[in-house]
XYZ file of N, CA and C in Angstrom:
411
model
N 0.814 -1.177 0.034
C 0.115 0.052 0.138
C 0.849 1.212 0.030
N 0.618 2.228 -0.849
C 1.453 3.489 -0.911
C 0.925 4.260 0.010
N 1.922 4.868 0.720
C 1.615 5.948 1.488
C 1.319 7.348 0.936
N 0.333 7.934 1.437
C -0.245 9.141 0.897
C 0.799 10.336 1.330
N 1.426 11.164 0.386
C 2.445 12.248 0.650
C 1.401 13.311 1.446
N 2.096 13.730 2.549
C 1.300 14.905 3.399
C 1.241 16.235 2.504
N 0.123 16.644 2.433
C -0.090 17.939 1.903
C 0.538 19.207 2.569
N 1.138 20.058 1.829
C 1.635 21.276 2.462
C 0.393 22.301 2.733
N 0.597 23.012 3.923
C -0.385 23.956 4.227
C -0.326 24.990 3.049
N -1.785 25.417 2.842
C -1.918 26.449 1.742
C -2.290 27.753 2.347
N -2.817 27.662 3.673
C -3.515 28.913 4.316
C -2.634 29.016 5.683
N -1.986 30.016 5.723
C -1.399 30.235 6.958
C -1.822 31.397 7.798
N -2.048 31.103 9.027
C -2.715 32.484 9.733
C -1.876 32.767 10.607
N -1.561 34.076 10.675
C -0.543 34.693 11.769
C -1.485 35.582 12.483
N -1.094 35.285 13.916
C -1.614 36.158 14.953
C -0.693 36.630 16.134
N -0.961 37.598 16.722
C 0.021 38.222 17.570
C -0.370 39.594 18.048
N 0.106 39.996 18.992
C 0.043 41.498 19.655
C 0.444 42.414 18.494
N -0.132 43.601 18.712
C 0.302 44.839 17.876
C 1.705 45.181 18.054
N 2.368 45.190 17.043
C 3.777 45.465 17.027
C 4.785 44.540 17.224
N 4.298 43.130 17.436
C 5.220 42.060 17.710
C 6.088 41.746 16.703
N 5.752 42.262 15.558
C 6.687 41.595 14.318
C 6.096 40.814 13.313
N 4.818 40.667 13.252
C 4.069 39.881 12.320
C 4.419 40.340 10.832
N 4.367 41.598 10.696
C 4.685 42.215 9.342
C 5.986 41.866 8.971
N 7.073 42.060 9.852
C 8.459 41.682 9.451
C 8.661 40.227 8.997
N 8.066 39.341 9.760
C 8.069 37.881 9.386
C 7.465 37.652 8.121
N 6.295 38.240 7.885
C 5.608 37.978 6.676
C 6.332 38.641 5.476
N 6.990 39.737 5.757
C 7.858 40.416 4.481
C 8.880 39.327 4.071
N 9.641 38.687 5.228
C 10.739 37.892 4.923
C 10.303 36.586 4.232
N 9.089 36.116 4.489
C 8.523 34.796 4.145
C 8.191 35.010 2.597
N 7.594 36.254 2.392
C 6.994 36.725 0.891
C 8.422 36.679 0.060
N 9.351 37.351 0.651
C 10.401 37.560 -0.060
C 11.286 36.200 -0.565
N 11.273 35.254 0.379
C 11.733 33.938 -0.031
C 10.684 32.989 -0.745
N 9.453 33.190 -0.672
C 8.478 32.665 -1.449
C 7.454 33.433 -2.274
N 8.211 33.811 -3.513
C 7.496 34.953 -4.212
C 6.226 34.398 -4.738
N 5.756 33.196 -4.842
C 4.606 32.686 -5.428
C 3.399 32.812 -4.121
N 3.692 33.135 -2.972
C 2.867 33.128 -1.984
C 2.271 34.454 -1.893
N 1.353 34.751 -1.250
C 0.404 35.976 -1.179
C -0.149 36.190 -0.002
N -0.899 37.347 0.205
C -1.783 37.686 1.240
C -3.233 37.599 1.077
N -4.079 37.152 2.022
C -5.586 37.286 1.844
C -5.900 38.670 2.320
N -6.680 39.352 1.783
C -7.083 40.581 2.160
C -8.199 40.703 3.212
N -7.945 41.574 4.090
C -8.845 41.880 5.287
C -9.531 43.167 4.919
N -10.686 43.414 5.337
C -11.535 44.699 5.360
C -11.764 45.284 6.620
N -11.714 46.586 6.577
C -11.650 47.348 7.829
C -12.153 48.787 7.569
N -12.848 49.461 8.649
C -13.577 50.708 8.621
C -12.276 51.818 8.861
N -11.170 51.171 9.382
C -10.081 52.324 9.865
C -9.346 52.809 8.556
N -8.654 53.862 8.971
C -7.846 54.544 7.918
C -6.526 53.677 7.767
N -5.958 53.680 6.424
C -4.807 52.734 6.240
C -3.508 53.387 7.176
N -2.722 52.397 7.265
C -1.645 52.663 8.169
C -0.249 52.554 7.294
N 0.720 53.193 7.612
C 1.954 53.147 6.862
C 2.484 51.637 7.037
N 2.448 50.950 8.284
C 2.913 49.803 8.411
C 2.087 48.629 7.760
N 0.893 48.905 7.224
C 0.179 47.881 6.475
C 0.914 47.368 5.318
N 0.943 46.026 5.030
C 1.581 45.363 3.888
C 0.774 45.663 2.782
N 1.365 45.577 1.546
C 0.546 46.070 0.344
C -0.416 44.542 0.230
N -1.651 44.979 0.066
C -2.551 44.085 -0.106
C -3.268 43.458 1.162
N -2.740 43.918 2.354
C -3.250 43.404 3.730
C -4.525 43.844 3.874
N -5.062 44.970 3.574
C -6.323 45.562 4.096
C -6.993 46.188 2.989
N -8.270 46.332 2.867
C -9.047 47.347 2.202
C -9.492 48.144 3.178
N -8.883 49.372 3.131
C -9.262 50.422 4.209
C -10.483 51.207 3.771
N -10.779 52.274 4.746
C -11.605 53.449 4.487
C -13.069 52.875 4.113
N -13.482 51.627 4.503
C -14.797 51.292 4.164
C -15.782 51.741 5.219
N -16.860 52.253 4.881
C -17.848 52.697 6.075
C -18.507 51.425 6.715
N -18.916 51.804 8.062
C -19.659 50.800 8.724
C -20.726 50.190 7.951
N -21.585 50.986 7.270
C -22.658 50.623 6.504
C -22.094 49.531 5.228
N -20.976 49.940 4.563
C -20.526 48.976 3.732
C -20.426 47.577 4.038
N -19.676 47.702 5.307
C -19.355 46.273 5.941
C -20.838 45.622 6.400
N -21.525 46.471 7.089
C -22.719 45.910 7.534
C -23.745 45.028 6.504
N -23.654 45.797 5.443
C -24.420 45.379 4.087
C -24.110 44.028 3.680
N -22.865 43.715 4.058
C -22.150 42.523 3.438
C -21.813 41.565 4.609
N -22.528 41.749 5.775
C -22.178 41.006 6.926
C -21.962 39.483 6.625
N -22.952 38.858 5.785
C -23.130 37.703 5.695
C -21.976 36.954 4.851
N -21.339 37.882 4.187
C -20.170 37.493 3.276
C -18.870 37.335 4.059
N -18.927 37.672 5.286
C -17.651 37.505 6.299
C -17.696 36.400 7.093
N -16.521 35.829 7.503
C -16.536 34.740 8.540
C -17.267 35.422 9.661
N -16.522 36.414 10.191
C -17.090 37.054 11.458
C -16.541 38.403 11.306
N -17.372 39.388 11.767
C -16.942 40.706 11.901
C -16.421 40.974 13.348
N -15.385 41.640 13.451
C -14.654 42.049 14.847
C -14.724 43.563 14.871
N -15.057 44.116 16.137
C -15.087 45.468 16.287
C -13.915 45.745 17.611
N -12.995 46.467 17.132
C -11.943 46.927 18.082
C -11.209 48.190 17.748
N -11.131 49.015 18.778
C -10.643 50.256 18.798
C -11.339 51.248 17.868
N -12.775 50.941 17.965
C -13.718 51.798 17.041
C -13.905 51.406 15.596
N -13.252 50.134 15.320
C -13.276 49.969 13.952
C -13.692 48.488 13.694
N -14.354 48.275 12.505
C -14.706 46.850 12.191
C -13.574 46.251 11.378
N -13.386 45.012 11.535
C -12.442 44.212 10.762
C -12.941 42.904 10.131
N -12.883 42.340 9.213
C -13.244 41.095 8.859
C -12.603 40.523 7.513
N -12.756 39.256 7.272
C -12.244 38.464 6.063
C -13.414 37.978 5.383
N -13.444 38.149 4.091
C -14.455 37.418 3.159
C -14.259 35.988 2.970
N -15.464 35.430 3.341
C -15.421 33.781 3.222
C -14.906 33.354 1.776
N -15.198 34.172 0.744
C -14.961 33.630 -0.670
C -13.404 33.966 -0.765
N -12.821 34.811 -0.091
C -11.274 35.061 -0.287
C -10.494 33.940 0.119
N -10.970 33.259 1.509
C -10.387 32.040 2.183
C -10.558 30.853 1.332
N -11.961 30.653 1.007
C -12.235 29.538 0.175
C -11.351 29.441 -1.177
N -11.056 30.752 -1.814
C -10.360 30.510 -3.129
C -8.996 30.475 -2.857
N -8.557 30.878 -1.533
C -7.139 30.580 -1.264
C -6.828 29.312 -1.233
N -7.675 28.392 -0.722
C -7.600 26.876 -0.454
C -7.510 26.327 -1.827
N -7.767 26.799 -2.936
C -7.460 26.290 -4.213
C -5.950 26.453 -4.717
N -5.264 27.232 -4.261
C -3.834 27.625 -4.684
C -2.907 26.522 -4.201
N -1.809 26.250 -4.815
C -0.907 25.360 -4.233
C 0.190 25.980 -3.575
N 0.128 27.347 -3.665
C 1.171 28.225 -3.009
C 0.772 28.795 -1.745
N 1.409 28.921 -0.703
C 0.718 29.624 0.513
C 0.131 30.872 0.391
N -0.969 31.090 1.036
C -1.720 32.255 1.291
C -1.730 32.683 2.758
N -1.535 33.969 3.130
C -1.237 34.279 4.348
C -2.382 35.093 4.759
N -2.788 34.879 6.030
C -4.130 35.653 6.535
C -3.629 36.116 7.855
N -3.539 37.421 8.301
C -3.324 38.166 9.515
C -4.685 38.417 10.188
N -4.650 37.593 11.186
C -6.032 37.661 11.825
C -5.911 37.558 13.442
N -7.045 37.973 14.166
C -7.026 37.920 15.669
C -7.278 36.427 15.913
N -6.920 35.930 17.214
C -7.050 34.613 17.674
C -8.453 33.966 17.535
N -9.500 34.845 17.785
C -11.010 34.294 17.650
C -11.198 33.912 16.149
N -10.565 34.524 15.277
C -11.004 34.338 13.750
C -10.423 33.156 13.398
N -9.244 32.606 14.065
C -8.605 31.450 13.564
C -9.647 30.263 13.955
N -10.188 30.355 15.045
C -11.091 29.320 15.543
C -12.263 29.466 14.552
N -12.930 30.561 14.278
C -14.158 30.512 13.511
C -13.567 29.914 12.003
N -12.596 30.211 11.400
C -12.225 29.634 10.239
C -11.851 28.167 10.244
N -11.476 27.669 11.338
C -11.222 26.252 11.418
C -12.657 25.598 11.530
N -13.380 26.216 12.301
C -14.940 25.593 12.394
C -15.647 25.638 11.085
N -15.316 26.395 10.146
C -15.981 26.538 8.927
C -15.506 25.470 8.037
N -14.385 25.001 8.032
C -13.766 23.985 7.561
C -13.837 22.865 8.080
N -14.375 22.503 9.382
C -14.306 21.251 10.128
C -15.005 20.243 9.351
N -16.034 20.506 8.394
C -16.814 19.435 7.777
C -15.897 18.884 6.620
N -14.905 19.268 6.263
C -14.040 18.921 5.270
C -12.517 18.624 5.957
N -12.245 17.461 6.494
C -11.012 17.274 7.267
C -9.871 17.286 6.324
N -9.947 17.240 4.883
C -8.803 17.141 4.172
C -8.353 18.613 4.126
N -9.271 19.597 4.069
C -9.027 20.904 4.038
C -8.318 21.641 5.314
N -8.769 20.777 6.538
C -8.212 21.347 7.812
C -6.776 20.995 7.918
N -6.269 19.921 7.086
C -4.915 19.642 6.945
C -4.077 20.740 6.263
N -4.696 21.544 5.401
C -4.111 22.566 4.684
C -4.012 23.970 5.400
N -4.359 24.005 6.582
C -4.357 25.184 7.405
C -3.433 25.093 8.519
N -2.320 26.052 8.519
C -1.227 25.967 9.749
C -1.449 27.529 10.412
N -1.527 27.450 11.720
C -1.674 28.838 12.356
C -0.512 28.769 13.301
N -0.289 30.246 13.359
C 0.920 30.605 14.086
C 0.656 31.858 14.994
N 0.926 31.992 16.211
C 1.057 32.952 16.966
C 2.208 33.616 17.449
N 2.512 34.563 16.975
C 3.763 35.416 17.315
C 3.729 36.050 18.671
N 4.730 35.339 19.605
C 4.802 36.006 20.941
C 5.583 37.333 21.064
N 5.338 38.169 21.834
C 6.183 39.402 22.157
C 7.433 38.927 22.929
N 8.601 39.474 22.636
C 9.774 39.121 23.382
C 9.427 39.186 24.947
N 9.845 37.929 25.617
C 9.668 37.730 26.936
C 8.398 37.113 27.253
N 7.555 36.861 26.393
C 6.228 36.405 26.400
C 6.379 34.818 26.406
N 5.807 34.023 27.146
C 5.872 32.529 27.065
C 4.632 31.995 26.449
């Protein structure tokens, strides 16, 4: 009997506190893996200089996002702004053979994993990382 080759993850979720270095890690990863890409998140906040190209679609109104609420995995409200990731963007990312990176809050990792729970093979294509602050265990 032939052993099935383990599939490489295609969806990488990156989580960590603000300022911990997620963007620096992702920039290095993308430089070494030019076929990899980001999955865009959507927010009502203004763009930041520290945002990676393609990381966010910013400057959306709360009404824009609320009108598409069902299209998102879950909307999160933090620091006076909404944040969310479209279901279709993550589902489409699962079709790529090269990794797609999603920078999200820890609660969103659970929501995405639960969404794909009914397809065990897809669960194996998700790898999640939490970046700790220096001195954090």
